[in-house]
XYZ file of C-alpha atoms in Angstrom:
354
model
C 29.152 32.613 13.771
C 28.042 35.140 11.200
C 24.824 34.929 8.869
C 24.761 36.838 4.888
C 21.426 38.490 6.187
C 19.770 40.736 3.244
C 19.346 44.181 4.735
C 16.114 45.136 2.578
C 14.277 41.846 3.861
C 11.936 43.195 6.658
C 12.041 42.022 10.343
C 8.947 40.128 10.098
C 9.989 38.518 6.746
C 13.291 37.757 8.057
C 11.741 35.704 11.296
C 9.036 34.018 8.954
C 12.235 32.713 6.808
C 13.670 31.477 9.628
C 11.440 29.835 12.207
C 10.674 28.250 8.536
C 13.795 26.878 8.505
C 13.548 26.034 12.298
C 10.474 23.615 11.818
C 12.511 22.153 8.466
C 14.986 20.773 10.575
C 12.392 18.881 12.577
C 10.505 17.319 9.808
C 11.827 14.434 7.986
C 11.114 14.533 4.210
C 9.807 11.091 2.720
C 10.675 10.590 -1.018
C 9.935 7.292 -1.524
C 6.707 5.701 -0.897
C 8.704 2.145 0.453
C 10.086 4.395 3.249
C 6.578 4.387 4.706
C 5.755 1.660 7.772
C 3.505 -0.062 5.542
C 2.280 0.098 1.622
C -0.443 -2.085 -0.179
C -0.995 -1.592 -3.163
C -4.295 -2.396 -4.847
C -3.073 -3.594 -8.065
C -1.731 -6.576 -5.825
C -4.834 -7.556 -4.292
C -6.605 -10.432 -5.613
C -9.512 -9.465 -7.265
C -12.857 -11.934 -5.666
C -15.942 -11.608 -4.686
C -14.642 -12.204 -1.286
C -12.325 -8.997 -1.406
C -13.417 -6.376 -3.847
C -12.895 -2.780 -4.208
C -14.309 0.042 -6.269
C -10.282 0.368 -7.385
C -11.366 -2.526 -10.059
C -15.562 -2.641 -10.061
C -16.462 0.288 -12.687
C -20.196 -0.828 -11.720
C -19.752 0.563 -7.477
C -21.586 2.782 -6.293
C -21.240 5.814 -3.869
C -22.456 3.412 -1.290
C -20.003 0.759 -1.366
C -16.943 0.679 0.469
C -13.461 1.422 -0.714
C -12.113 -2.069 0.046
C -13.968 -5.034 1.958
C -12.463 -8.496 2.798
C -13.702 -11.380 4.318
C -11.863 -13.774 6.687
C -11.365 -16.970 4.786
C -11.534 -20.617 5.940
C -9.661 -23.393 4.744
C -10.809 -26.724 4.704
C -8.508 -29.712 4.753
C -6.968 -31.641 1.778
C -8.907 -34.567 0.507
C -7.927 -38.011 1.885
C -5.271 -39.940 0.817
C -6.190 -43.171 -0.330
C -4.752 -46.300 1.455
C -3.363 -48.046 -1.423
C -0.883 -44.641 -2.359
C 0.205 -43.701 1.159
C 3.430 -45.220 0.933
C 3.977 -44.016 -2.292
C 3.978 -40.510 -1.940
C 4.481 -37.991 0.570
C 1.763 -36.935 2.377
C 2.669 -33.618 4.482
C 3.655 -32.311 1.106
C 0.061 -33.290 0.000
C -1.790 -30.817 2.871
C 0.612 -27.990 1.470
C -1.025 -26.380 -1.514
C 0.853 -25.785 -4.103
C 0.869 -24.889 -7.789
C 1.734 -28.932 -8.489
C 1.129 -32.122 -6.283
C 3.854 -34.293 -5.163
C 5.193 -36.799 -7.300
C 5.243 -40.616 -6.480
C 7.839 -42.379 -5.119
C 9.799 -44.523 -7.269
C 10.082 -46.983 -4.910
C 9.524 -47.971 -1.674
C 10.563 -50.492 1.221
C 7.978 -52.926 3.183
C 7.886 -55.794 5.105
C 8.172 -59.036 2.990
C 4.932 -60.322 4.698
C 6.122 -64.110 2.675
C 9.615 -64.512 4.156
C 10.235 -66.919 6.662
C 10.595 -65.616 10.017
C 10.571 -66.791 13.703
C 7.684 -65.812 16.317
C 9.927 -62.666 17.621
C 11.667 -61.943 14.671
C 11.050 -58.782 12.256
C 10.360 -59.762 8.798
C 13.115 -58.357 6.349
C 12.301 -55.258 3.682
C 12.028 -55.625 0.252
C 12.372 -53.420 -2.721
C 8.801 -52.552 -4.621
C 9.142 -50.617 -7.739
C 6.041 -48.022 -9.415
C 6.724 -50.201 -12.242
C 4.877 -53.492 -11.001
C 2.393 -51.311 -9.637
C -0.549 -49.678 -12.332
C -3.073 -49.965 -9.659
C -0.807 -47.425 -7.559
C -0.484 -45.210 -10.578
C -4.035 -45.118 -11.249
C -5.366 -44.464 -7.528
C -3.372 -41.530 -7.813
C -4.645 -40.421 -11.307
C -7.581 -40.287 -9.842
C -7.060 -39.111 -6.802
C -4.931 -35.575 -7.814
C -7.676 -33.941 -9.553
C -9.418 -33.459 -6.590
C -5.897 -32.559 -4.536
C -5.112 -29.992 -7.596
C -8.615 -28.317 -6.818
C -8.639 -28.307 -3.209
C -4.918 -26.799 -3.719
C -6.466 -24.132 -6.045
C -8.937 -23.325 -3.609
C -6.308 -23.220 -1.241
C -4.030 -20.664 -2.846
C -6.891 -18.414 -4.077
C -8.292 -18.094 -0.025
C -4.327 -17.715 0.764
C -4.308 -14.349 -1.326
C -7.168 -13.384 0.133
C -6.398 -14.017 3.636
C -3.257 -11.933 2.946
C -4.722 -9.154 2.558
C -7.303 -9.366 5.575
C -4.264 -9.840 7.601
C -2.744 -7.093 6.182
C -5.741 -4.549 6.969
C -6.033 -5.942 10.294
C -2.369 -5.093 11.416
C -3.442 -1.636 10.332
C -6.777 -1.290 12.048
C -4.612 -2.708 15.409
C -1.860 -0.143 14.993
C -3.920 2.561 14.311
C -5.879 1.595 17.735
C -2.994 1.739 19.634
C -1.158 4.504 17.954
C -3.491 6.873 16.559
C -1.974 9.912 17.818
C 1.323 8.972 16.045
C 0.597 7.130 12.840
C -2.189 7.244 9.962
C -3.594 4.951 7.498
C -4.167 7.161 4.610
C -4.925 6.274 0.485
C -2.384 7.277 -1.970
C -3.576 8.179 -5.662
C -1.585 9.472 -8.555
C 2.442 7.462 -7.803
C 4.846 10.179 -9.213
C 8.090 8.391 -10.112
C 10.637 10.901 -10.978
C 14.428 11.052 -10.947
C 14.172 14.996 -10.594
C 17.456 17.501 -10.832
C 17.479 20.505 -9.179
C 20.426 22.346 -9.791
C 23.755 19.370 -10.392
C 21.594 17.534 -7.563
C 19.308 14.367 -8.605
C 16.628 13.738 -6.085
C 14.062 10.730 -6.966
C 10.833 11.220 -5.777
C 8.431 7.909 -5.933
C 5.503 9.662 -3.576
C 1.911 9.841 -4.506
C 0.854 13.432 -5.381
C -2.772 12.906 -3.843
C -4.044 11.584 -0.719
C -7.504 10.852 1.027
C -8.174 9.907 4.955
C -9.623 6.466 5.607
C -11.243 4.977 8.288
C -10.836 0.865 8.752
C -13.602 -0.821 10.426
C -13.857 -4.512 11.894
C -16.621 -6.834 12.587
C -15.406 -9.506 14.611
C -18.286 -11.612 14.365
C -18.755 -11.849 10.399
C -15.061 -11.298 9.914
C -15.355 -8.644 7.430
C -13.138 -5.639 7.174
C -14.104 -2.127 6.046
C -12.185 0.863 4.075
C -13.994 3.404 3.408
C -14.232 7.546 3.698
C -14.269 8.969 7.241
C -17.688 10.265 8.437
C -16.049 13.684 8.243
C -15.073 12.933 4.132
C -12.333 11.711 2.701
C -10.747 15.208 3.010
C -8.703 14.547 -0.836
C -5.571 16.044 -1.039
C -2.388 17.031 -3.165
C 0.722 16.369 -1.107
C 3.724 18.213 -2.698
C 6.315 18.196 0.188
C 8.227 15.746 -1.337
C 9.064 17.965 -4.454
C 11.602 20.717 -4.395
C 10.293 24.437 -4.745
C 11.664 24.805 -8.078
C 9.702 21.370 -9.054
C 6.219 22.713 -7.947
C 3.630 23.932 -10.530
C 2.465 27.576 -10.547
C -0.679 28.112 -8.171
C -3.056 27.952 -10.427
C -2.438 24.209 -11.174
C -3.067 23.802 -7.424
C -6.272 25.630 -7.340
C -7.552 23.776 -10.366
C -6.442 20.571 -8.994
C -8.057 21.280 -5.827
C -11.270 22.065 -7.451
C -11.261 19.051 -9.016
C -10.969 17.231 -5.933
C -13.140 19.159 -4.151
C -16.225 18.281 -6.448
C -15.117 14.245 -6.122
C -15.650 14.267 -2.525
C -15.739 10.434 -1.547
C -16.662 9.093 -4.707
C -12.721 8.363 -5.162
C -13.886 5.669 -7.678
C -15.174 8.192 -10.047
C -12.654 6.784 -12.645
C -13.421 9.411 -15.402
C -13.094 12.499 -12.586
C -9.781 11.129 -10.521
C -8.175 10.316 -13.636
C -9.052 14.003 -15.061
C -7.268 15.565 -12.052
C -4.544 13.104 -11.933
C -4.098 13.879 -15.519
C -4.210 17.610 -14.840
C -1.402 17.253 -12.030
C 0.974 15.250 -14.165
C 0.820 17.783 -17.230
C 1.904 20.842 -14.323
C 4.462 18.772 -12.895
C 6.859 18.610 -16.361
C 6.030 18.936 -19.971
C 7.840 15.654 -20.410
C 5.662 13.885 -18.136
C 3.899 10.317 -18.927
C 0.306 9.402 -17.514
C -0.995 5.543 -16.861
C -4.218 4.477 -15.507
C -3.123 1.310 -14.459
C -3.300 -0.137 -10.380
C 0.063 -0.906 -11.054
C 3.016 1.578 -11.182
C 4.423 2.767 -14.549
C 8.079 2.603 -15.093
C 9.450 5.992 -16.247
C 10.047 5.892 -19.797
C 12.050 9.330 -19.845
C 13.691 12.198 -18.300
C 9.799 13.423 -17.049
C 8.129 12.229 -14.670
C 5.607 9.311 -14.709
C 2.174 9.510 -12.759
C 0.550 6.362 -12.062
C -3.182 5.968 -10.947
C -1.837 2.944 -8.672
C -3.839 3.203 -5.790
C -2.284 2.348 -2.437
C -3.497 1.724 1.216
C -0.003 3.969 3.246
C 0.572 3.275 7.053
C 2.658 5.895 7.829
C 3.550 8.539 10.771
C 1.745 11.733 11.008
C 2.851 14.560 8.960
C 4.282 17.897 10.561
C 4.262 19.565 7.425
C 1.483 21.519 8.365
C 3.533 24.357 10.007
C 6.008 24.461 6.877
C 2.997 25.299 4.604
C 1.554 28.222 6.961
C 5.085 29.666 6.688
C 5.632 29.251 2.917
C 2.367 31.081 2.372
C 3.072 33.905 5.237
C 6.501 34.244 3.751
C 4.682 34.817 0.202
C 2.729 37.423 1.556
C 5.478 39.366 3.450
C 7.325 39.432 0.444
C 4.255 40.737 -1.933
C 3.827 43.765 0.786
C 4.773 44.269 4.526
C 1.189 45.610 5.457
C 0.039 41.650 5.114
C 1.697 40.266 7.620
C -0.906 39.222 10.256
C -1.437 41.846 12.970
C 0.442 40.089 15.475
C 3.126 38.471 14.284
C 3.999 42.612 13.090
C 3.916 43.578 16.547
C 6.778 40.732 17.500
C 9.368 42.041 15.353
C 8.339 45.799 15.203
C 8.848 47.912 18.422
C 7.369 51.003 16.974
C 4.142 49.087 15.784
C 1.206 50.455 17.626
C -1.966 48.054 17.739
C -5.132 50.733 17.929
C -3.145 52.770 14.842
């Protein structure tokens, strides 16, 4: 097999291109954000006192967690009076739902009158709603309190969802720590990019921070918040071609940004300033929302989306990529960067004390 190898690339430029490559072929590239083990997205959470977040409370404070959610109880329908029992249905009535069930029409029973001997079943007879107001009105009376236990019902449902949700995460992340990550996305990018005649949509966020989930078994609260080492905010570009990324200025200003948030990542007027500044250096067509929900593209450009998201998802090995990218950078501004080491791998003549 033969290789189109430029001649005036250097030795150590030429193995920093390709043990580049090498590590490429070992990392899988996520585009889309669905791809990931798990996504929830904040803008679906139910917004109560029992599960709040900084992500919709302007008035939080440095103090407060990211996301905290209480275990929820349920207590049981109301009774079902006697006199509508046989009228209606009542598993459907300990089901919450959005409407109650309706009454039966009509319904069979013994005729209790009819003439029957000792061992003998008395026949069933057709009763109609109709000739029975008293039936209608025990169960007027009786759904108001169904529709707000039902209510009740629904709203702790939503809630519980979410606790579940978190949990699954704090139990994988247990066992598999060394594999996967919960991490926060900020900033969805939603872009049907072209590179060349090639398309490649991108739905990643640009910006991520490290969590840590904590669990209190006895109150049955859960926990998101920053990791005692900082939330460690970060853009993540390796889902964008080369040609896509912004010049590296936009990163360092970016980063700045960032770096002067720290862990207040609810610091609306501050996140959305960088976000802002990272959508404007992605395209000059690009579209910016600050809603928890993800904006539709409404062009060519890309769309950035605050939409905040909680992102189980294996580890990264991207890491390896970048220190080539930037080694490659160097070699290619002037051979006399290249780390003193890695020159003495690919040059036989290089003498370490000269």
């Amino acid at each position: 097999m033969t290789t189109d190898v430029d001649t005036a690339e250097s030795p150590s430029l030429q193995l920093a291109q390709y043990l580049q490559e090498f590590v490429k072929l070992r990392v899988t590239t996520i585009r889309d954000v669905d791809k990931y083990e798990s996504v929830i997205w904040f803008g679906e959470m139910p917004q109560e006192a029992d599960c709040r977040s900084g992500a919709w409370d302007d008035s939080s404070n440095l103090e407060d967690p990211w996301i905290e959610v209480r275990r929820q109880r349920f207590p049981d329908a109301p009774q079902v009076p006697l006199l509508i029992v046989e009228w209606v249905d009542e598993n459907a009535l300990r089901r919450a739902a959005l409407d109650p069930p309706p009454l039966r029409e009509s319904v069979y029973v013994e005729d209790v009158e009819a003439d029957v001997g000792e061992d003998e079943t008395p026949p069933l007879v057709e009763r109609f709603l109709t000739t029975h107001p008293e039936v209608v009105d025990a169960y007027d009376a009786y759904r108001p309190k169904w529709q707000a236990w039902s209510a009740d019902h629904l709203r702790r449902e939503r809630i519980q969802k979410v606790y579940a949700e978190l949990f699954k995460l704090h139990t994988q992340v247990q066992k598999q720590g060394e594999v996967i990550e919960v991490v926060l996305g900020l900033g969805l990018i939603d872009w049907k990019s072209k590179v060349g005649d090639r398309s490649i949509p991108v739905r990643r966020h640009a910006v991520v921070a490290d969590v840590e989930l904590t669990f209190d078994p006895a109150s049955g609260v859960m926990h998101v918040d920053a990791p005692g080492d900082g939330a460690g905010l970060r853009i993540e570009d390796d889902m964008l071609e080369a040609d896509l990324r912004p010049g590296r200025s936009y990163y360092e200003a970016v980063e700045e940004q960032l770096n002067e948030l720290g862990d207040a990542i609810w610091d609306k007027q501050s996140i959305y300033a960088a976000l802002r500044t990272w959508s404007g250096a992605l395209s000059a067509d690009s579209t910016w929302s600050e809603g928890l929900i993800p904006a539709p593209p409404t062009g060519t450009g890309p769309s950035l989306s605050f939409a905040p998201a909680l992102l189980l998802r294996k580890r990264p090995q991207t890491g390896m990529i970048r220190i080539y990218e930037r080694l490659i950078q160097d070699l290619q501004l002037a051979e006399g960067l290249a780390p003193a080491l890695w020159r003495q791998l690919t040059d036989d003549d290089w003498d370490a004390t000269s």
